[in-house]
CSV table of C-alpha atoms and ligand atoms in Angstrom, one decimal:
chain,number,residue,atom,x,y,z
F,31,MET,CA,0.0,-0.1,-0.2
F,32,ARG,CA,1.3,3.2,-0.8
F,33,LEU,CA,-0.4,6.1,1.1
F,34,ILE,CA,0.3,9.6,2.0
F,35,LEU,CA,-0.5,11.4,5.7
F,36,LEU,CA,-0.5,14.9,5.0
F,37,GLY,CA,-1.5,17.5,7.8
F,38,PRO,CA,0.4,20.8,9.4
F,39,PRO,CA,2.6,20.4,12.2
F,40,GLY,CA,2.2,19.2,15.6
F,41,ALA,CA,-0.8,16.6,13.8
F,42,GLY,CA,0.0,13.6,14.5
F,43,LYS,CA,1.1,12.6,11.4
F,44,GLY,CA,3.9,10.7,12.8
F,45,THR,CA,1.9,9.1,15.8
F,46,GLN,CA,-0.2,7.9,13.0
F,47,ALA,CA,2.0,6.8,10.8
F,48,GLN,CA,3.8,4.7,13.4
F,49,ARG,CA,0.8,2.9,13.6
F,50,LEU,CA,0.4,1.7,10.5
F,51,THR,CA,3.4,0.5,9.2
F,52,ALA,CA,3.1,-1.6,12.4
F,53,THR,CA,-0.7,-3.1,10.5
F,54,LEU,CA,0.3,-2.0,6.8
F,55,LYS,CA,4.5,-3.8,7.6
F,56,VAL,CA,5.5,-1.6,5.1
F,57,PRO,CA,8.3,1.8,5.7
F,58,HIS,CA,7.3,5.3,7.4
F,59,LEU,CA,9.6,8.0,5.6
F,60,SER,CA,9.5,10.8,7.0
F,61,THR,CA,11.4,13.5,5.1
F,62,GLY,CA,12.1,15.8,7.8
F,63,ASP,CA,13.2,11.8,9.5
F,64,MET,CA,15.2,12.2,6.7
F,65,LEU,CA,16.7,15.7,6.8
F,66,ARG,CA,17.3,15.1,10.3
F,67,ALA,CA,19.9,12.4,9.5
F,68,ALA,CA,21.6,13.7,7.1
F,69,LEU,CA,22.4,16.5,9.1
F,70,ALA,CA,23.7,14.2,12.1
F,71,ALA,CA,25.5,13.1,9.6
F,72,GLY,CA,26.7,15.9,8.0
F,73,THR,CA,26.0,15.2,4.4
F,74,GLU,CA,26.2,17.5,1.2
F,75,VAL,CA,22.6,17.2,2.2
F,76,GLY,CA,22.6,17.7,6.0
F,77,ARG,CA,24.0,20.9,5.4
F,78,ARG,CA,22.0,22.6,2.4
F,79,ALA,CA,19.5,21.9,5.0
F,80,GLY,CA,20.3,22.8,8.3
F,81,SER,CA,20.2,26.5,8.5
F,82,ILE,CA,16.4,26.3,6.6
F,83,MET,CA,14.8,23.4,8.9
F,84,ALA,CA,15.7,26.0,11.9
F,85,ARG,CA,13.9,28.6,10.5
F,86,GLY,CA,11.3,26.6,9.8
F,87,GLU,CA,11.4,26.9,6.0
F,88,LEU,CA,11.1,24.2,3.1
F,89,VAL,CA,14.1,22.8,2.2
F,90,PRO,CA,14.3,23.4,-1.6
F,91,ASP,CA,12.2,20.7,-3.7
F,92,GLU,CA,14.7,19.3,-5.3
F,93,VAL,CA,16.9,17.9,-2.5
F,94,VAL,CA,13.2,15.9,-1.3
F,95,ILE,CA,12.7,15.1,-4.8
F,96,GLY,CA,15.9,12.8,-4.7
F,97,VAL,CA,16.3,12.0,-0.9
F,98,ILE,CA,12.3,10.6,-2.0
F,99,SER,CA,12.9,9.2,-5.3
F,100,GLU,CA,16.5,8.0,-4.1
F,101,ARG,CA,14.7,6.0,-0.4
F,102,ILE,CA,11.2,4.6,-2.6
F,103,ASP,CA,14.4,2.8,-4.5
F,104,GLN,CA,15.4,0.7,-2.0
F,105,PRO,CA,14.2,-3.1,-0.9
F,106,ASP,CA,11.5,-2.5,1.8
F,107,CYS,CA,9.7,-0.5,-0.1
F,108,ALA,CA,8.7,-2.9,-2.6
F,109,GLY,CA,5.3,-3.5,-1.1
F,110,GLY,CA,4.4,0.6,0.0
F,111,PHE,CA,5.4,3.0,2.4
F,112,VAL,CA,3.9,5.5,4.4
F,113,LEU,CA,5.2,9.0,3.6
F,114,ASP,CA,5.0,11.3,6.0
F,115,GLY,CA,5.8,14.9,5.7
F,116,PHE,CA,5.8,14.8,2.0
F,117,PRO,CA,4.6,16.1,-1.1
F,118,ARG,CA,4.8,19.7,1.0
F,119,THR,CA,4.3,21.5,-2.2
F,120,LEU,CA,2.6,21.1,-5.2
F,121,ALA,CA,5.5,21.0,-6.6
F,122,GLN,CA,6.3,18.0,-5.1
F,123,ALA,CA,3.0,16.8,-4.9
F,124,GLU,CA,3.4,16.4,-9.5
F,125,GLY,CA,7.5,15.8,-8.4
F,126,LEU,CA,5.8,12.7,-7.0
F,127,THR,CA,3.3,12.1,-9.8
F,128,ARG,CA,5.7,12.1,-12.1
F,129,LEU,CA,8.8,10.0,-10.3
F,130,LEU,CA,6.2,7.1,-9.5
F,131,GLU,CA,5.1,6.6,-13.1
F,132,GLN,CA,8.7,6.4,-14.0
F,133,LYS,CA,8.9,3.4,-11.6
F,134,GLY,CA,5.5,2.2,-12.2
F,135,LEU,CA,4.6,2.4,-9.4
F,136,GLU,CA,1.0,3.2,-8.3
F,137,LEU,CA,-0.3,5.6,-5.2
F,138,ASP,CA,-3.2,3.8,-2.7
F,139,GLY,CA,-4.7,7.7,-1.5
F,140,VAL,CA,-3.5,11.0,0.5
F,141,VAL,CA,-5.7,10.9,3.9
F,142,GLU,CA,-5.3,14.5,5.0
F,143,LEU,CA,-5.0,15.0,9.3
F,144,ALA,CA,-7.9,18.2,9.1
F,145,VAL,CA,-6.8,20.4,12.8
F,146,ASP,CA,-7.4,23.3,14.2
F,147,GLU,CA,-4.5,25.9,14.0
F,148,ALA,CA,-4.7,27.1,17.9
F,149,ALA,CA,-4.9,23.6,19.3
F,150,MET,CA,-1.3,22.6,17.4
F,151,LEU,CA,0.0,25.7,19.1
F,152,SER,CA,-0.2,24.6,22.2
F,153,ARG,CA,-0.1,20.7,21.5
F,154,ILE,CA,3.7,21.4,19.8
F,155,ALA,CA,4.4,23.8,23.2
F,156,GLY,CA,3.3,20.7,24.9
F,157,ARG,CA,5.4,17.8,23.0
F,158,ALA,CA,8.6,20.7,23.3
F,159,ALA,CA,8.2,20.8,27.2
F,160,GLU,CA,8.2,16.7,27.4
F,161,THR,CA,10.7,15.6,25.5
F,162,THR,CA,14.3,16.1,26.5
F,163,ALA,CA,15.8,15.9,23.3
F,164,ALA,CA,13.2,18.5,21.7
F,165,ARG,CA,13.7,19.5,18.2
F,166,ALA,CA,15.5,22.3,17.9
F,167,ASP,CA,12.3,24.1,15.5
F,168,ASP,CA,9.9,23.2,18.1
F,169,ASN,CA,10.0,26.6,19.8
F,170,PRO,CA,7.2,28.6,19.2
F,171,GLU,CA,8.7,31.2,16.6
F,172,THR,CA,9.5,28.1,14.4
F,173,VAL,CA,6.9,26.5,15.5
F,174,ARG,CA,4.3,29.7,14.0
F,175,ARG,CA,6.7,30.2,11.0
F,176,ARG,CA,5.9,26.3,10.2
F,177,LEU,CA,2.6,26.5,10.9
F,178,ALA,CA,2.2,29.5,8.2
F,179,VAL,CA,4.4,27.6,5.7
F,180,TYR,CA,1.8,24.8,6.0
F,181,ARG,CA,-0.9,26.9,4.8
F,182,GLU,CA,0.9,28.7,2.2
F,183,GLN,CA,2.3,26.1,0.4
F,184,THR,CA,1.3,22.6,1.8
F,185,SER,CA,-2.3,23.8,1.3
F,186,PRO,CA,-2.7,23.5,-2.2
F,187,VAL,CA,-1.8,19.9,-2.4
F,188,ALA,CA,-4.7,18.6,-0.6
F,189,ALA,CA,-7.0,20.3,-3.1
F,190,TYR,CA,-4.1,18.4,-5.9
F,191,TYR,CA,-4.9,14.9,-4.7
F,192,ARG,CA,-9.1,16.0,-4.2
F,193,ASP,CA,-8.7,16.7,-7.8
F,194,ARG,CA,-7.6,13.4,-8.3
F,195,GLU,CA,-10.1,11.8,-6.2
F,196,LEU,CA,-6.8,10.4,-4.4
F,197,LEU,CA,-8.1,12.6,-1.4
F,198,TRP,CA,-9.5,10.9,2.5
F,199,ARG,CA,-10.5,14.0,5.2
F,200,VAL,CA,-10.2,12.6,8.7
F,201,ASP,CA,-10.2,14.5,11.9
F,202,GLY,CA,-7.2,15.0,13.3
F,203,MET,CA,-8.3,16.6,17.1
F,204,SER,CA,-9.9,13.3,17.9
F,205,PRO,CA,-8.2,10.7,20.6
F,206,ILE,CA,-5.4,9.0,19.3
F,207,ALA,CA,-7.9,5.5,18.5
F,208,GLU,CA,-10.1,7.3,17.1
F,209,VAL,CA,-7.9,8.9,14.3
F,210,ALA,CA,-6.1,5.7,13.6
F,211,GLY,CA,-10.0,3.7,13.3
F,212,ALA,CA,-11.4,6.4,11.1
F,213,ILE,CA,-7.8,6.0,9.0
F,214,GLU,CA,-8.4,2.7,8.7
F,215,ALA,CA,-12.1,3.2,7.2
F,216,ALA,CA,-10.4,5.2,4.8
F,217,LEU,CA,-7.6,2.2,3.7
F,218,THR,CA,-10.1,-0.1,3.4
F,219,GLU,CA,-12.0,2.4,1.0
F,220,MET,CA,-8.9,3.3,-1.0
F,221,GLY,CA,-8.4,-0.6,-1.2
F,222,VAL,CA,-12.3,-0.9,-2.5
F,223,LYS,CA,-10.7,1.2,-5.1
F,224,ARG,CA,-7.9,-0.4,-6.1
F,225,LEU,CA,-9.9,-3.6,-6.5
F,226,TYR,CA,-12.4,-1.6,-9.2
F,227,ARG,CA,-9.1,-0.4,-10.9
F,228,SER,CA,-7.4,-3.2,-11.6
F,229,ASP,CA,-10.6,-4.7,-12.8
F,230,GLY,CA,-10.3,-2.5,-15.0
O,475,AMP,P1,8.8,17.7,9.9
O,475,AMP,O1,10.3,16.1,11.0
O,475,AMP,O2,8.1,17.1,9.0
O,475,AMP,O3,8.3,19.1,10.9
O,475,AMP,O4,10.1,18.8,9.5
O,475,AMP,C1,11.6,19.5,9.6
O,475,AMP,C2,11.3,20.3,8.8
O,475,AMP,O5,11.8,19.8,7.8
O,475,AMP,C3,10.6,21.3,7.9
O,475,AMP,O6,10.2,21.9,9.3
O,475,AMP,C4,11.1,21.6,6.9
O,475,AMP,O7,12.1,22.3,6.8
O,475,AMP,C5,12.0,20.1,6.5
O,475,AMP,N1,10.9,19.7,5.2
O,475,AMP,C6,10.5,17.7,6.2
O,475,AMP,N2,9.8,17.6,4.9
O,475,AMP,C7,10.1,18.7,4.0
O,475,AMP,C8,9.9,18.9,2.6
O,475,AMP,N3,8.7,17.7,1.9
O,475,AMP,N4,10.0,19.9,2.1
O,475,AMP,C9,10.5,20.6,2.7
O,475,AMP,N5,11.2,20.8,3.5
O,475,AMP,C10,10.7,19.4,4.3
């Protein structure tokens, strides 16, 4: 199953992606995690991304598209994957469509976690206070910037997939188990649609 989890910072994409990888037995591909790993390893990509991430801005499209393209080619992605934090711009969504076409792969669907922005600010503030290994970009100013970037650059991505009838919207404000249940229902519908598609 090839799936995208969409939603603003703090919406619970990471938590839901972890659950999904356990049930679907496919890897969780988080571009944020990959970029943080590249930064820690001191690679060229990490050097380019570091200061941009610290400001809460977006790393250039071609950089993240390249990272994802390479990652999808790994053997553990043969049975599918859950994308978290990618695509974040229209150009990335279009890039992903082209990339999957070239590789002969199909996207099953996109789940958007719909949330209230004010609640996200306090949720991330709580996350920063709870963890000892707090993320450098979880400070209030950067979080506000990340939310604004989401509104301006990532919201159009939902419309892109809605137009292609690939978007499922789930209430991300519900308790974690309820969100997981709603996502499962969406996955069932995606599976049914896929069956119809393969029947031609
Ligand atoms: P995340 O862990 O998904 O919140 O990502 C942390 C930061 O990494 C973001 O604020 C961006 O600076 C960068 N980043 C992650 N994914 C992408 C992406 N798809 N496009 C551009 N920048 C990204």
